[in-house]
Amino acid sequence: MSHVETETADQPACWRRAARIAAEPAVALPAAGERVAIVGCGTSYYIAQAYAALREGSGQGESDAFAASEFPFGRTYDRVVALTRSGTTTEVLELLTRLRGGTRTVAVTADPATPVPETADDVVVLDFADERSVVQTRFATTALTLFRAHLGLHDDAVVRDAETALAEPLPEGLLECTQFSFLGRGWTVGLANEAALKMKEASLSWTESYPAMEYRHGPISIATTGTATWMFGAPPEGLPEQVRATGARWVESGLDPLAELVRVQRLAIARAVARGLDPDLPRHLSRSVVLAPGD
């Protein structure tokens, strides 16, 4: 069994621990009313998108998400949250260093024995969700569970849905699909983006992701027999029928959208194995992007 398979299966237990941490009075996450930016790279950026939409959508304060390399220094925030599994990503560390002494920062990381504690004002450690695989699964979803629980938007039903996503067979025919489009609305747009990335990284699949209402504005033209369109959450009215009319496979479920991401992780692993790929070590990728000066 690959590391990523073990780590994917461990997510329900990690989510329960994250929810307990979120309930601790001393947890250094943004308070309601603060103007917040959440930053990350790769998977962490997409989780930041989901958190920002959840936080602002629940009325807890203006919240923006940025790739760490694209942070707008001309804007003013009460706090910047940096999500970094490794704690060594160059763009994140450079951003935290530049903000030091000005904007308060908190880093959520899996490894405290890195430069992060020296560059962020506060640190939340999720070391129990760290991973040996290059491909992120449980750390990303555990961090989002931490955020959701801190916002009061998590309960044990989400964990039970994750257990269901791990136990039930994957929908038939997905292994043979030639292309995948992942769709979301609101906070699940970030999950759709992450689902597309996961399939690319682990199995070299052709994937795209969009806000669901945008799918009709051009992207649906690639839907056809042998492709799949996968919805996170409730779909726009009429869209499932439109997609099925193209011959494409429509995929959705009644699971919590974060648990639905677990299903995509499982599919990415299964497709990698079917294609003779190592899902732990995607080509051209490493656990952390550490740039030399001038890169």
PDB file of C-alpha atoms in Angstrom:
ATOM      1  CA  MET A   1       0.000   0.000   0.000  1.00  0.00           C
ATOM      2  CA  SER A   2       1.314   3.452  -0.888  1.00  0.00           C
ATOM      3  CA  HIS A   3       1.776   6.174   1.712  1.00  0.00           C
ATOM      4  CA  VAL A   4      -0.966   8.243   0.111  1.00  0.00           C
ATOM      5  CA  GLU A   5      -3.454   5.391   0.432  1.00  0.00           C
ATOM      6  CA  THR A   6      -2.737   5.099   4.148  1.00  0.00           C
ATOM      7  CA  GLU A   7      -2.918   8.864   4.603  1.00  0.00           C
ATOM      8  CA  THR A   8      -6.185   9.131   2.694  1.00  0.00           C
ATOM      9  CA  ALA A   9      -7.762   6.437   4.848  1.00  0.00           C
ATOM     10  CA  ASP A  10      -6.693   8.220   8.045  1.00  0.00           C
ATOM     11  CA  GLN A  11      -8.680  11.391   7.381  1.00  0.00           C
ATOM     12  CA  PRO A  12     -11.722  10.789   9.621  1.00  0.00           C
ATOM     13  CA  ALA A  13      -9.490  10.396  12.683  1.00  0.00           C
ATOM     14  CA  CYS A  14      -7.493  13.498  11.738  1.00  0.00           C
ATOM     15  CA  TRP A  15     -10.663  15.560  11.284  1.00  0.00           C
ATOM     16  CA  ARG A  16     -11.873  14.634  14.773  1.00  0.00           C
ATOM     17  CA  ARG A  17      -8.564  15.809  16.263  1.00  0.00           C
ATOM     18  CA  ALA A  18      -8.629  19.038  14.277  1.00  0.00           C
ATOM     19  CA  ALA A  19     -12.136  19.825  15.530  1.00  0.00           C
ATOM     20  CA  ARG A  20     -10.938  19.441  19.114  1.00  0.00           C
ATOM     21  CA  ILE A  21      -8.001  21.786  18.492  1.00  0.00           C
ATOM     22  CA  ALA A  22     -10.334  24.375  16.964  1.00  0.00           C
ATOM     23  CA  ALA A  23     -12.351  24.397  20.174  1.00  0.00           C
ATOM     24  CA  GLU A  24      -9.346  25.276  22.342  1.00  0.00           C
ATOM     25  CA  PRO A  25      -9.588  28.874  23.645  1.00  0.00           C
ATOM     26  CA  ALA A  26      -5.942  29.584  22.871  1.00  0.00           C
ATOM     27  CA  VAL A  27      -5.996  28.508  19.222  1.00  0.00           C
ATOM     28  CA  ALA A  28      -4.433  31.363  17.233  1.00  0.00           C
ATOM     29  CA  LEU A  29      -6.993  31.695  14.422  1.00  0.00           C
ATOM     30  CA  PRO A  30      -8.711  34.922  13.304  1.00  0.00           C
ATOM     31  CA  ALA A  31     -11.495  36.291  15.476  1.00  0.00           C
ATOM     32  CA  ALA A  32     -14.874  37.253  14.086  1.00  0.00           C
ATOM     33  CA  GLY A  33     -14.781  40.727  12.579  1.00  0.00           C
ATOM     34  CA  GLU A  34     -11.130  40.718  11.564  1.00  0.00           C
ATOM     35  CA  ARG A  35     -10.182  41.482   7.968  1.00  0.00           C
ATOM     36  CA  VAL A  36      -8.162  38.445   6.939  1.00  0.00           C
ATOM     37  CA  ALA A  37      -6.093  37.150   4.042  1.00  0.00           C
ATOM     38  CA  ILE A  38      -5.315  33.454   3.687  1.00  0.00           C
ATOM     39  CA  VAL A  39      -2.325  32.446   1.580  1.00  0.00           C
ATOM     40  CA  GLY A  40      -0.757  29.242   0.345  1.00  0.00           C
ATOM     41  CA  CYS A  41       0.777  27.517  -2.657  1.00  0.00           C
ATOM     42  CA  GLY A  42      -0.668  24.675  -4.706  1.00  0.00           C
ATOM     43  CA  THR A  43      -3.110  22.630  -2.645  1.00  0.00           C
ATOM     44  CA  SER A  44      -2.806  25.075   0.241  1.00  0.00           C
ATOM     45  CA  TYR A  45      -3.933  27.931  -2.016  1.00  0.00           C
ATOM     46  CA  TYR A  46      -7.086  26.062  -2.983  1.00  0.00           C
ATOM     47  CA  ILE A  47      -7.853  25.247   0.652  1.00  0.00           C
ATOM     48  CA  ALA A  48      -7.329  28.950   1.361  1.00  0.00           C
ATOM     49  CA  GLN A  49      -9.968  29.755  -1.270  1.00  0.00           C
ATOM     50  CA  ALA A  50     -12.464  27.467   0.457  1.00  0.00           C
ATOM     51  CA  TYR A  51     -11.714  28.899   3.914  1.00  0.00           C
ATOM     52  CA  ALA A  52     -11.993  32.497   2.736  1.00  0.00           C
ATOM     53  CA  ALA A  53     -15.378  31.861   1.124  1.00  0.00           C
ATOM     54  CA  LEU A  54     -16.659  30.029   4.199  1.00  0.00           C
ATOM     55  CA  ARG A  55     -15.475  32.707   6.603  1.00  0.00           C
ATOM     56  CA  GLU A  56     -16.858  35.664   4.685  1.00  0.00           C
ATOM     57  CA  GLY A  57     -20.016  33.816   3.706  1.00  0.00           C
ATOM     58  CA  SER A  58     -20.797  33.079   7.354  1.00  0.00           C
ATOM     59  CA  GLY A  59     -20.547  36.765   8.238  1.00  0.00           C
ATOM     60  CA  GLN A  60     -17.338  36.515  10.255  1.00  0.00           C
ATOM     61  CA  GLY A  61     -15.331  39.108   8.367  1.00  0.00           C
ATOM     62  CA  GLU A  62     -13.945  40.116   5.009  1.00  0.00           C
ATOM     63  CA  SER A  63     -11.700  37.291   3.830  1.00  0.00           C
ATOM     64  CA  ASP A  64      -9.477  37.003   0.762  1.00  0.00           C
ATOM     65  CA  ALA A  65      -7.358  34.149  -0.574  1.00  0.00           C
ATOM     66  CA  PHE A  66      -4.136  34.544  -2.538  1.00  0.00           C
ATOM     67  CA  ALA A  67      -1.314  32.478  -3.885  1.00  0.00           C
ATOM     68  CA  ALA A  68       1.560  33.487  -1.627  1.00  0.00           C
ATOM     69  CA  SER A  69       3.475  34.890  -4.588  1.00  0.00           C
ATOM     70  CA  GLU A  70       0.539  37.172  -5.510  1.00  0.00           C
ATOM     71  CA  PHE A  71      -0.172  38.786  -2.154  1.00  0.00           C
ATOM     72  CA  PRO A  72      -1.234  42.462  -2.573  1.00  0.00           C
ATOM     73  CA  PHE A  73       1.002  44.362  -0.188  1.00  0.00           C
ATOM     74  CA  GLY A  74      -0.934  47.556  -0.826  1.00  0.00           C
ATOM     75  CA  ARG A  75      -3.948  46.184   1.067  1.00  0.00           C
ATOM     76  CA  THR A  76      -4.420  46.301   4.821  1.00  0.00           C
ATOM     77  CA  TYR A  77      -5.382  43.207   6.815  1.00  0.00           C
ATOM     78  CA  ASP A  78      -5.795  42.563  10.518  1.00  0.00           C
ATOM     79  CA  ARG A  79      -4.245  39.146  10.113  1.00  0.00           C
ATOM     80  CA  VAL A  80      -2.695  36.927   7.456  1.00  0.00           C
ATOM     81  CA  VAL A  81      -3.081  33.148   7.722  1.00  0.00           C
ATOM     82  CA  ALA A  82      -0.407  31.123   5.934  1.00  0.00           C
ATOM     83  CA  LEU A  83      -1.125  27.478   5.196  1.00  0.00           C
ATOM     84  CA  THR A  84       2.041  25.446   4.619  1.00  0.00           C
ATOM     85  CA  ARG A  85       2.365  21.708   5.171  1.00  0.00           C
ATOM     86  CA  SER A  86       6.146  21.636   4.925  1.00  0.00           C
ATOM     87  CA  GLY A  87       6.950  24.965   6.553  1.00  0.00           C
ATOM     88  CA  THR A  88       9.716  25.455   3.999  1.00  0.00           C
ATOM     89  CA  THR A  89       7.991  26.798   0.882  1.00  0.00           C
ATOM     90  CA  THR A  90       9.989  29.780  -0.352  1.00  0.00           C
ATOM     91  CA  GLU A  91       7.098  32.043  -1.342  1.00  0.00           C
ATOM     92  CA  VAL A  92       5.339  31.574   2.014  1.00  0.00           C
ATOM     93  CA  LEU A  93       8.461  32.214   4.080  1.00  0.00           C
ATOM     94  CA  GLU A  94       9.332  35.312   2.069  1.00  0.00           C
ATOM     95  CA  LEU A  95       5.812  36.668   2.566  1.00  0.00           C
ATOM     96  CA  LEU A  96       5.843  36.041   6.326  1.00  0.00           C
ATOM     97  CA  THR A  97       9.254  37.665   6.634  1.00  0.00           C
ATOM     98  CA  ARG A  98       8.103  40.750   4.752  1.00  0.00           C
ATOM     99  CA  LEU A  99       4.996  41.102   6.946  1.00  0.00           C
ATOM    100  CA  ARG A 100       6.883  40.702  10.215  1.00  0.00           C
ATOM    101  CA  GLY A 101       6.437  43.663  12.551  1.00  0.00           C
ATOM    102  CA  GLY A 102       3.499  45.001  10.540  1.00  0.00           C
ATOM    103  CA  THR A 103       0.588  42.636   9.978  1.00  0.00           C
ATOM    104  CA  ARG A 104       0.009  39.869  12.501  1.00  0.00           C
ATOM    105  CA  THR A 105       0.507  36.428  10.973  1.00  0.00           C
ATOM    106  CA  VAL A 106      -0.372  32.856  11.877  1.00  0.00           C
ATOM    107  CA  ALA A 107       0.991  29.786  10.118  1.00  0.00           C
ATOM    108  CA  VAL A 108      -0.839  26.462  10.025  1.00  0.00           C
ATOM    109  CA  THR A 109       1.734  23.744   9.397  1.00  0.00           C
ATOM    110  CA  ALA A 110       2.501  20.061   9.837  1.00  0.00           C
ATOM    111  CA  ASP A 111       6.133  20.540  10.846  1.00  0.00           C
ATOM    112  CA  PRO A 112       7.140  22.996  13.583  1.00  0.00           C
ATOM    113  CA  ALA A 113      10.834  22.102  13.213  1.00  0.00           C
ATOM    114  CA  THR A 114      11.129  24.449  10.242  1.00  0.00           C
ATOM    115  CA  PRO A 115      11.654  28.192   9.728  1.00  0.00           C
ATOM    116  CA  VAL A 116       7.912  28.872  10.168  1.00  0.00           C
ATOM    117  CA  PRO A 117       7.929  29.455  13.966  1.00  0.00           C
ATOM    118  CA  GLU A 118      10.665  32.045  13.479  1.00  0.00           C
ATOM    119  CA  THR A 119       8.815  33.961  10.770  1.00  0.00           C
ATOM    120  CA  ALA A 120       5.151  33.840  11.856  1.00  0.00           C
ATOM    121  CA  ASP A 121       3.762  35.509  14.966  1.00  0.00           C
ATOM    122  CA  ASP A 122       1.655  32.451  15.830  1.00  0.00           C
ATOM    123  CA  VAL A 123       1.701  28.813  14.757  1.00  0.00           C
ATOM    124  CA  VAL A 124      -0.951  26.094  14.741  1.00  0.00           C
ATOM    125  CA  VAL A 125       0.651  22.662  14.397  1.00  0.00           C
ATOM    126  CA  LEU A 126      -1.169  19.733  12.806  1.00  0.00           C
ATOM    127  CA  ASP A 127       1.743  17.311  13.001  1.00  0.00           C
ATOM    128  CA  PHE A 128      -0.579  14.309  13.323  1.00  0.00           C
ATOM    129  CA  ALA A 129      -1.783  15.061   9.776  1.00  0.00           C
ATOM    130  CA  ASP A 130       1.691  15.270   8.215  1.00  0.00           C
ATOM    131  CA  GLU A 131       2.361  13.088   5.201  1.00  0.00           C
ATOM    132  CA  ARG A 132       5.160  11.085   3.636  1.00  0.00           C
ATOM    133  CA  SER A 133       3.600  11.291   0.182  1.00  0.00           C
ATOM    134  CA  VAL A 134       4.386  14.289  -1.987  1.00  0.00           C
ATOM    135  CA  VAL A 135       0.674  14.409  -2.855  1.00  0.00           C
ATOM    136  CA  GLN A 136      -1.337  16.188  -0.158  1.00  0.00           C
ATOM    137  CA  THR A 137      -4.498  14.555   1.101  1.00  0.00           C
ATOM    138  CA  ARG A 138      -5.055  14.443   4.870  1.00  0.00           C
ATOM    139  CA  PHE A 139      -3.128  17.603   5.792  1.00  0.00           C
ATOM    140  CA  ALA A 140      -5.176  19.761   3.448  1.00  0.00           C
ATOM    141  CA  THR A 141      -8.538  18.384   4.524  1.00  0.00           C
ATOM    142  CA  THR A 142      -7.540  18.431   8.192  1.00  0.00           C
ATOM    143  CA  ALA A 143      -6.571  22.093   7.937  1.00  0.00           C
ATOM    144  CA  LEU A 144      -9.905  22.921   6.323  1.00  0.00           C
ATOM    145  CA  THR A 145     -11.686  20.970   9.059  1.00  0.00           C
ATOM    146  CA  LEU A 146      -9.816  23.065  11.622  1.00  0.00           C
ATOM    147  CA  PHE A 147     -11.013  26.234   9.906  1.00  0.00           C
ATOM    148  CA  ARG A 148     -14.589  25.015   9.512  1.00  0.00           C
ATOM    149  CA  ALA A 149     -14.786  23.937  13.141  1.00  0.00           C
ATOM    150  CA  HIS A 150     -13.400  27.273  14.316  1.00  0.00           C
ATOM    151  CA  LEU A 151     -16.123  28.985  12.289  1.00  0.00           C
ATOM    152  CA  GLY A 152     -18.769  26.748  13.853  1.00  0.00           C
ATOM    153  CA  LEU A 153     -19.418  25.014  10.517  1.00  0.00           C
ATOM    154  CA  HIS A 154     -18.341  21.459  11.347  1.00  0.00           C
ATOM    155  CA  ASP A 155     -20.059  18.563  13.051  1.00  0.00           C
ATOM    156  CA  ASP A 156     -19.537  14.829  13.271  1.00  0.00           C
ATOM    157  CA  ALA A 157     -21.844  14.224  10.314  1.00  0.00           C
ATOM    158  CA  VAL A 158     -19.007  15.478   8.117  1.00  0.00           C
ATOM    159  CA  VAL A 159     -16.712  12.806   9.548  1.00  0.00           C
ATOM    160  CA  ARG A 160     -19.317  10.116   9.020  1.00  0.00           C
ATOM    161  CA  ASP A 161     -19.609  11.233   5.397  1.00  0.00           C
ATOM    162  CA  ALA A 162     -15.849  10.858   5.030  1.00  0.00           C
ATOM    163  CA  GLU A 163     -16.085   7.321   6.368  1.00  0.00           C
ATOM    164  CA  THR A 164     -18.781   6.634   3.783  1.00  0.00           C
ATOM    165  CA  ALA A 165     -16.607   8.106   1.019  1.00  0.00           C
ATOM    166  CA  LEU A 166     -13.821   5.736   2.023  1.00  0.00           C
ATOM    167  CA  ALA A 167     -16.013   2.663   2.313  1.00  0.00           C
ATOM    168  CA  GLU A 168     -18.285   2.838  -0.714  1.00  0.00           C
ATOM    169  CA  PRO A 169     -17.133   1.711  -4.174  1.00  0.00           C
ATOM    170  CA  LEU A 170     -16.256   4.459  -6.621  1.00  0.00           C
ATOM    171  CA  PRO A 171     -18.816   5.106  -9.363  1.00  0.00           C
ATOM    172  CA  GLU A 172     -18.401   2.688 -12.252  1.00  0.00           C
ATOM    173  CA  GLY A 173     -16.703   3.881 -15.400  1.00  0.00           C
ATOM    174  CA  LEU A 174     -14.635   6.689 -13.923  1.00  0.00           C
ATOM    175  CA  LEU A 175     -11.331   4.887 -14.322  1.00  0.00           C
ATOM    176  CA  GLU A 176     -11.909   4.830 -18.076  1.00  0.00           C
ATOM    177  CA  CYS A 177     -12.884   8.500 -18.476  1.00  0.00           C
ATOM    178  CA  THR A 178     -10.570  10.588 -20.627  1.00  0.00           C
ATOM    179  CA  GLN A 179     -11.271  14.004 -19.075  1.00  0.00           C
ATOM    180  CA  PHE A 180     -12.712  15.410 -15.832  1.00  0.00           C
ATOM    181  CA  SER A 181     -14.314  18.779 -15.123  1.00  0.00           C
ATOM    182  CA  PHE A 182     -14.835  19.620 -11.445  1.00  0.00           C
ATOM    183  CA  LEU A 183     -17.438  22.214 -10.486  1.00  0.00           C
ATOM    184  CA  GLY A 184     -18.190  24.090  -7.278  1.00  0.00           C
ATOM    185  CA  ARG A 185     -20.234  26.959  -5.897  1.00  0.00           C
ATOM    186  CA  GLY A 186     -19.140  29.360  -3.161  1.00  0.00           C
ATOM    187  CA  TRP A 187     -16.645  27.655  -0.860  1.00  0.00           C
ATOM    188  CA  THR A 188     -16.656  24.470  -2.931  1.00  0.00           C
ATOM    189  CA  VAL A 189     -15.021  26.224  -5.895  1.00  0.00           C
ATOM    190  CA  GLY A 190     -11.777  25.828  -3.950  1.00  0.00           C
ATOM    191  CA  LEU A 191     -12.509  22.136  -3.494  1.00  0.00           C
ATOM    192  CA  ALA A 192     -13.165  21.745  -7.221  1.00  0.00           C
ATOM    193  CA  ASN A 193      -9.813  23.385  -7.940  1.00  0.00           C
ATOM    194  CA  GLU A 194      -8.099  21.043  -5.488  1.00  0.00           C
ATOM    195  CA  ALA A 195      -9.840  17.996  -6.983  1.00  0.00           C
ATOM    196  CA  ALA A 196      -8.556  18.914 -10.427  1.00  0.00           C
ATOM    197  CA  LEU A 197      -5.035  19.373  -9.088  1.00  0.00           C
ATOM    198  CA  LYS A 198      -5.126  16.049  -7.231  1.00  0.00           C
ATOM    199  CA  MET A 199      -6.058  14.144 -10.360  1.00  0.00           C
ATOM    200  CA  LYS A 200      -3.322  15.888 -12.347  1.00  0.00           C
ATOM    201  CA  GLU A 201      -0.621  15.297  -9.749  1.00  0.00           C
ATOM    202  CA  ALA A 202      -1.282  11.681  -8.865  1.00  0.00           C
ATOM    203  CA  SER A 203      -2.559  10.219 -12.130  1.00  0.00           C
ATOM    204  CA  LEU A 204      -1.586  12.686 -14.885  1.00  0.00           C
ATOM    205  CA  SER A 205      -5.261  13.040 -15.793  1.00  0.00           C
ATOM    206  CA  TRP A 206      -6.629  15.800 -17.995  1.00  0.00           C
ATOM    207  CA  THR A 207      -8.707  17.910 -15.614  1.00  0.00           C
ATOM    208  CA  GLU A 208     -10.256  21.356 -15.385  1.00  0.00           C
ATOM    209  CA  SER A 209     -12.253  23.177 -12.699  1.00  0.00           C
ATOM    210  CA  TYR A 210     -14.805  25.989 -12.760  1.00  0.00           C
ATOM    211  CA  PRO A 211     -17.500  27.743 -10.764  1.00  0.00           C
ATOM    212  CA  ALA A 212     -20.552  25.702 -11.675  1.00  0.00           C
ATOM    213  CA  MET A 213     -22.485  28.570 -13.256  1.00  0.00           C
ATOM    214  CA  GLU A 214     -19.519  29.282 -15.535  1.00  0.00           C
ATOM    215  CA  TYR A 215     -19.523  25.788 -16.998  1.00  0.00           C
ATOM    216  CA  ARG A 216     -22.228  26.681 -19.518  1.00  0.00           C
ATOM    217  CA  HIS A 217     -20.138  29.643 -20.735  1.00  0.00           C
ATOM    218  CA  GLY A 218     -17.834  27.607 -22.936  1.00  0.00           C
ATOM    219  CA  PRO A 219     -16.285  24.705 -20.980  1.00  0.00           C
ATOM    220  CA  ILE A 220     -19.297  22.426 -21.505  1.00  0.00           C
ATOM    221  CA  SER A 221     -18.179  22.212 -25.139  1.00  0.00           C
ATOM    222  CA  ILE A 222     -15.607  19.572 -24.175  1.00  0.00           C
ATOM    223  CA  ALA A 223     -18.213  17.341 -22.490  1.00  0.00           C
ATOM    224  CA  THR A 224     -18.855  14.201 -24.507  1.00  0.00           C
ATOM    225  CA  THR A 225     -18.998  10.444 -24.245  1.00  0.00           C
ATOM    226  CA  GLY A 226     -16.073   9.286 -22.106  1.00  0.00           C
ATOM    227  CA  THR A 227     -15.700  12.494 -20.073  1.00  0.00           C
ATOM    228  CA  ALA A 228     -16.990  13.228 -16.572  1.00  0.00           C
ATOM    229  CA  THR A 229     -18.356  16.374 -14.955  1.00  0.00           C
ATOM    230  CA  TRP A 230     -18.149  16.180 -11.152  1.00  0.00           C
ATOM    231  CA  MET A 231     -20.143  18.512  -8.909  1.00  0.00           C
ATOM    232  CA  PHE A 232     -19.226  19.529  -5.354  1.00  0.00           C
ATOM    233  CA  GLY A 233     -22.438  20.340  -3.526  1.00  0.00           C
ATOM    234  CA  ALA A 234     -25.842  21.171  -4.996  1.00  0.00           C
ATOM    235  CA  PRO A 235     -25.761  21.833  -8.765  1.00  0.00           C
ATOM    236  CA  PRO A 236     -27.403  24.753 -10.580  1.00  0.00           C
ATOM    237  CA  GLU A 237     -30.878  23.908 -11.818  1.00  0.00           C
ATOM    238  CA  GLY A 238     -30.851  22.139 -15.167  1.00  0.00           C
ATOM    239  CA  LEU A 239     -27.085  21.629 -15.385  1.00  0.00           C
ATOM    240  CA  PRO A 240     -27.046  17.865 -14.738  1.00  0.00           C
ATOM    241  CA  GLU A 241     -29.523  17.339 -17.574  1.00  0.00           C
ATOM    242  CA  GLN A 242     -27.504  19.533 -19.928  1.00  0.00           C
ATOM    243  CA  VAL A 243     -24.325  17.617 -19.190  1.00  0.00           C
ATOM    244  CA  ARG A 244     -25.974  14.217 -19.608  1.00  0.00           C
ATOM    245  CA  ALA A 245     -27.364  15.371 -22.956  1.00  0.00           C
ATOM    246  CA  THR A 246     -23.773  15.714 -24.216  1.00  0.00           C
ATOM    247  CA  GLY A 247     -23.102  12.037 -23.480  1.00  0.00           C
ATOM    248  CA  ALA A 248     -20.798  12.896 -20.584  1.00  0.00           C
ATOM    249  CA  ARG A 249     -21.056  11.275 -17.166  1.00  0.00           C
ATOM    250  CA  TRP A 250     -22.514  13.493 -14.399  1.00  0.00           C
ATOM    251  CA  VAL A 251     -21.150  12.778 -10.903  1.00  0.00           C
ATOM    252  CA  GLU A 252     -22.553  14.093  -7.641  1.00  0.00           C
ATOM    253  CA  SER A 253     -23.589  12.766  -4.241  1.00  0.00           C
ATOM    254  CA  GLY A 254     -25.323  13.834  -1.076  1.00  0.00           C
ATOM    255  CA  LEU A 255     -22.092  13.734   0.911  1.00  0.00           C
ATOM    256  CA  ASP A 256     -20.564  16.789   2.513  1.00  0.00           C
ATOM    257  CA  PRO A 257     -18.360  18.424  -0.147  1.00  0.00           C
ATOM    258  CA  LEU A 258     -15.184  17.854   1.880  1.00  0.00           C
ATOM    259  CA  ALA A 259     -16.016  14.154   2.049  1.00  0.00           C
ATOM    260  CA  GLU A 260     -16.655  14.277  -1.700  1.00  0.00           C
ATOM    261  CA  LEU A 261     -13.040  15.413  -2.102  1.00  0.00           C
ATOM    262  CA  VAL A 262     -11.994  12.177  -0.406  1.00  0.00           C
ATOM    263  CA  ARG A 263     -13.743  10.276  -3.207  1.00  0.00           C
ATOM    264  CA  VAL A 264     -11.706  12.193  -5.766  1.00  0.00           C
ATOM    265  CA  GLN A 265      -8.507  11.411  -3.863  1.00  0.00           C
ATOM    266  CA  ARG A 266      -9.372   7.730  -4.020  1.00  0.00           C
ATOM    267  CA  LEU A 267     -10.027   7.960  -7.752  1.00  0.00           C
ATOM    268  CA  ALA A 268      -6.712   9.742  -8.334  1.00  0.00           C
ATOM    269  CA  ILE A 269      -4.877   6.952  -6.531  1.00  0.00           C
ATOM    270  CA  ALA A 270      -6.776   4.236  -8.389  1.00  0.00           C
ATOM    271  CA  ARG A 271      -6.065   5.835 -11.769  1.00  0.00           C
ATOM    272  CA  ALA A 272      -2.387   6.190 -10.901  1.00  0.00           C
ATOM    273  CA  VAL A 273      -2.141   2.521  -9.981  1.00  0.00           C
ATOM    274  CA  ALA A 274      -4.038   1.490 -13.125  1.00  0.00           C
ATOM    275  CA  ARG A 275      -1.575   3.467 -15.243  1.00  0.00           C
ATOM    276  CA  GLY A 276       1.498   2.053 -13.499  1.00  0.00           C
ATOM    277  CA  LEU A 277       2.363   5.359 -11.795  1.00  0.00           C
ATOM    278  CA  ASP A 278       3.634   5.914  -8.262  1.00  0.00           C
ATOM    279  CA  PRO A 279       0.991   8.105  -6.574  1.00  0.00           C
ATOM    280  CA  ASP A 280       3.443   9.016  -3.811  1.00  0.00           C
ATOM    281  CA  LEU A 281       6.000  10.504  -6.192  1.00  0.00           C
ATOM    282  CA  PRO A 282       4.417  12.448  -9.074  1.00  0.00           C
ATOM    283  CA  ARG A 283       6.792  13.393 -11.846  1.00  0.00           C
ATOM    284  CA  HIS A 284       8.516  16.792 -11.642  1.00  0.00           C
ATOM    285  CA  LEU A 285       7.213  17.400  -8.090  1.00  0.00           C
ATOM    286  CA  SER A 286       8.705  17.486  -4.593  1.00  0.00           C
ATOM    287  CA  ARG A 287       7.261  17.840  -1.104  1.00  0.00           C
ATOM    288  CA  SER A 288       8.114  21.533  -0.977  1.00  0.00           C
ATOM    289  CA  VAL A 289       9.195  24.121  -3.532  1.00  0.00           C
ATOM    290  CA  VAL A 290      12.383  25.632  -2.145  1.00  0.00           C
ATOM    291  CA  LEU A 291      13.902  28.153  -4.527  1.00  0.00           C
ATOM    292  CA  ALA A 292      17.544  29.158  -4.730  1.00  0.00           C
ATOM    293  CA  PRO A 293      18.284  32.885  -4.940  1.00  0.00           C
ATOM    294  CA  GLY A 294      17.540  34.072  -8.447  1.00  0.00           C
ATOM    295  CA  ASP A 295      15.120  31.244  -9.282  1.00  0.00           C
TER     296      ASP A 295
END
